[in-house]
Every structure is written in C-alpha cells, then in structure tokens.
Amino acid sequence: DAGVIQSPRHEVTEMGQEVTLRCKPISGHNSLFWYRQTMMRGLELLIYFNNNVPIDDSGMPEDRFSAKMPNASFSTLKIQPSEPRDSAVYFCASSPNQGTREQFFGPGTRLTVL
Amino acid sequence: DAKTTQPPSMDCAEGRAANLPCNHSTISGNEYVYWYRQIHSQGPQYIIHGLKNNETNEMASLIITEDRKSSTLILPHATLRDTAVYYCTSGNYGQNFVFGPGTRLSVLP
C-alpha cells in the first residue's frame, strides 16, 4: 500500500493567489482528516470527512478555506485568497473508520505564502 | 485545548528503555488513550492505543494506571531513530482530535 499521498509536497505562492492541496487516502479507509501544523499553534485539525461527507469543519480558520471530497479516493483543501499567515505544513490523514483515532498521515504539503 | 499533559522534553540513552509519561486526569470512562510520534519533517505516525488494559505491539508498550488518570509509553530499547516528538491524546467517537505540544524525545548515543 502506498499510504496517504499528498501533492504538491512543497508550494510557494504569493499573497492573494489561490492554492489547492490534494490528498489521496489509503484505499478502503472511510475517514479523511486535514490538519495544519505551525510552530506557534502545533498540529490543528481543520476538518474531517466520513464516507465523503464533511462531519466537523469547526477547525477551518475562515471562509477563505474550503475542503471537498468528491469521491472516496480524493480530497482537496483550497485557500482563496492565500495570506502569509497561512504558511504552514498541511497534513492529510485517513482512518479505517470514524470511531478510531488510528490515523495514517501523509507526508504533508509545506506551503509558503509570500 | 488538549486534555493531556506531557513533559516538554526528555533524553534517553541509546539501547535503554524510554519511558514517556502522560497525564489525562479528566479522561472519561469510554475514552481511549492514543500515542503518536512525529519524526522531523514527517507526518505523525500512530504507535499504540489503549482503554484500560496494558497494551504491547511491535513498536512499544502502553501502561495505563488503574484509575486511568495517567499512562506511560515505553520504548524498550530506544534507538537513534526513535528521536521524535511523542504525542499523547485521548478522545472518543465524534470528538475533535486535539494534539498538544507533545514530548520531544532525544535518544543520545
């Protein structure tokens, strides 16, 4: 199994630009999570899906952030417009089911907004 | 806010057992204790979890006190590759998942 796949691994963009981060969960996993990690705030859960349906998006910082999961094998996290304070490492994780915290994390996308 | 507290850092000699403590005094009866670790520049990695009984797998052992207010993760023979930040977290179905700052374990040669 290839594990959770994220792309791109690194993204550098300018303030105001749209950024789209992508994630392919482990095949057969029902839950998908998006996290953000910074030195100041640590690892924060942004949103999670169960069976492609968003369950809790209370961690999404503001309306500039949106996430979709059109099918069981793909999810996107979009930031529009991006701001320098969005610079962070964004992790996607998947889990066999919603009731467990045994999550499998991807390698992350390091986003830098100039 | 995280419902667990951990020491910010620990050192361990290579080949010795690393014992990482975690306090979760407000944990409720149906909440599991989970441990993850994050090696520099990588995504967090699941290690082990437990509810009441002690647990062991190929990576580590988890000792949970009888009152469930604290637990200890044991790496029996630490290697340099075990240097990482170790997160203890707790929770149950449907709850938001919160990772605190964790414990930075340095395994020294």
CSV table of C-alpha atoms in Angstrom, one decimal, chain A residues 29-109:
chain,number,residue,atom,x,y,z
A,29,HIS,CA,-10.4,4.0,4.6
A,30,ASN,CA,-13.7,5.7,5.3
A,31,SER,CA,-12.5,8.8,7.2
A,32,LEU,CA,-10.2,11.6,6.0
A,33,PHE,CA,-8.7,14.4,8.0
A,34,TRP,CA,-7.0,17.7,7.2
A,35,TYR,CA,-4.5,19.2,9.7
A,36,ARG,CA,-2.4,22.2,9.8
A,37,GLN,CA,0.9,22.4,11.7
A,38,THR,CA,2.8,25.6,12.7
A,39,MET,CA,5.5,26.2,15.3
A,40,MET,CA,3.1,28.6,17.1
A,41,ARG,CA,-0.1,26.5,17.2
A,42,GLY,CA,1.2,23.0,16.8
A,43,LEU,CA,-1.0,20.4,15.0
A,44,GLU,CA,-4.6,21.5,14.5
A,45,LEU,CA,-7.5,19.6,13.0
A,46,LEU,CA,-9.2,21.7,10.3
A,47,ILE,CA,-11.9,19.4,9.0
A,48,TYR,CA,-12.7,15.7,8.7
A,49,PHE,CA,-14.9,13.6,6.4
A,50,ASN,CA,-16.6,10.3,6.9
A,51,ASN,CA,-17.8,8.5,3.8
A,52,ASN,CA,-17.1,11.6,1.8
A,53,VAL,CA,-19.3,13.8,3.9
A,54,PRO,CA,-17.9,16.6,6.0
A,55,ILE,CA,-18.6,15.9,9.6
A,56,ASP,CA,-16.8,18.7,11.5
A,57,ASP,CA,-15.3,21.8,10.0
A,58,SER,CA,-15.1,23.8,13.1
A,59,GLY,CA,-11.4,23.9,12.8
A,60,MET,CA,-11.4,25.7,9.4
A,61,PRO,CA,-10.0,29.1,10.2
A,62,GLU,CA,-12.2,31.2,8.0
A,63,ASP,CA,-14.2,31.4,4.8
A,64,ARG,CA,-11.0,31.6,2.7
A,65,PHE,CA,-10.6,27.9,3.4
A,66,SER,CA,-12.7,25.2,1.8
A,67,ALA,CA,-12.4,21.4,1.5
A,68,LYS,CA,-14.1,18.9,-0.7
A,69,MET,CA,-14.2,15.2,-1.0
A,70,PRO,CA,-15.9,14.3,-4.3
A,71,ASN,CA,-15.2,10.6,-4.0
A,72,ALA,CA,-13.6,8.1,-1.7
A,73,SER,CA,-10.2,8.4,-3.2
A,74,PHE,CA,-9.7,12.1,-3.5
A,75,SER,CA,-9.9,15.3,-1.4
A,76,THR,CA,-8.8,18.9,-1.8
A,77,LEU,CA,-8.2,21.8,0.5
A,78,LYS,CA,-8.4,25.1,-1.1
A,79,ILE,CA,-7.3,28.5,0.2
A,80,GLN,CA,-8.5,31.5,-1.7
A,81,PRO,CA,-7.1,34.1,-1.4
A,82,SER,CA,-4.0,33.0,0.4
A,83,GLU,CA,-2.3,35.1,3.0
A,84,PRO,CA,1.2,34.9,4.6
A,85,ARG,CA,-0.2,33.7,7.9
A,86,ASP,CA,-1.5,30.6,6.0
A,87,SER,CA,2.1,29.4,5.7
A,88,ALA,CA,2.3,26.0,7.4
A,89,VAL,CA,2.6,22.3,6.8
A,90,TYR,CA,-0.7,20.8,5.8
A,91,PHE,CA,-1.2,17.1,6.6
A,92,CYS,CA,-3.9,14.8,5.3
A,93,ALA,CA,-4.7,11.6,7.2
A,94,SER,CA,-7.1,8.7,6.7
A,95,SER,CA,-8.6,6.2,9.0
A,96,PRO,CA,-10.4,2.9,8.6
A,97,ASN,CA,-13.5,4.2,10.3
A,98,GLN,CA,-14.7,7.3,12.1
A,99,GLY,CA,-14.7,5.8,15.6
A,100,THR,CA,-11.0,5.3,15.8
A,101,ARG,CA,-8.1,7.6,16.2
A,102,GLU,CA,-5.7,5.3,14.4
A,103,GLN,CA,-5.0,7.7,11.7
A,104,PHE,CA,-2.4,7.3,8.9
A,105,PHE,CA,-0.8,10.6,8.0
A,106,GLY,CA,0.6,11.6,4.6
A,107,PRO,CA,4.0,13.3,4.2
A,108,GLY,CA,2.4,16.8,4.2
A,109,THR,CA,2.5,19.8,2.0
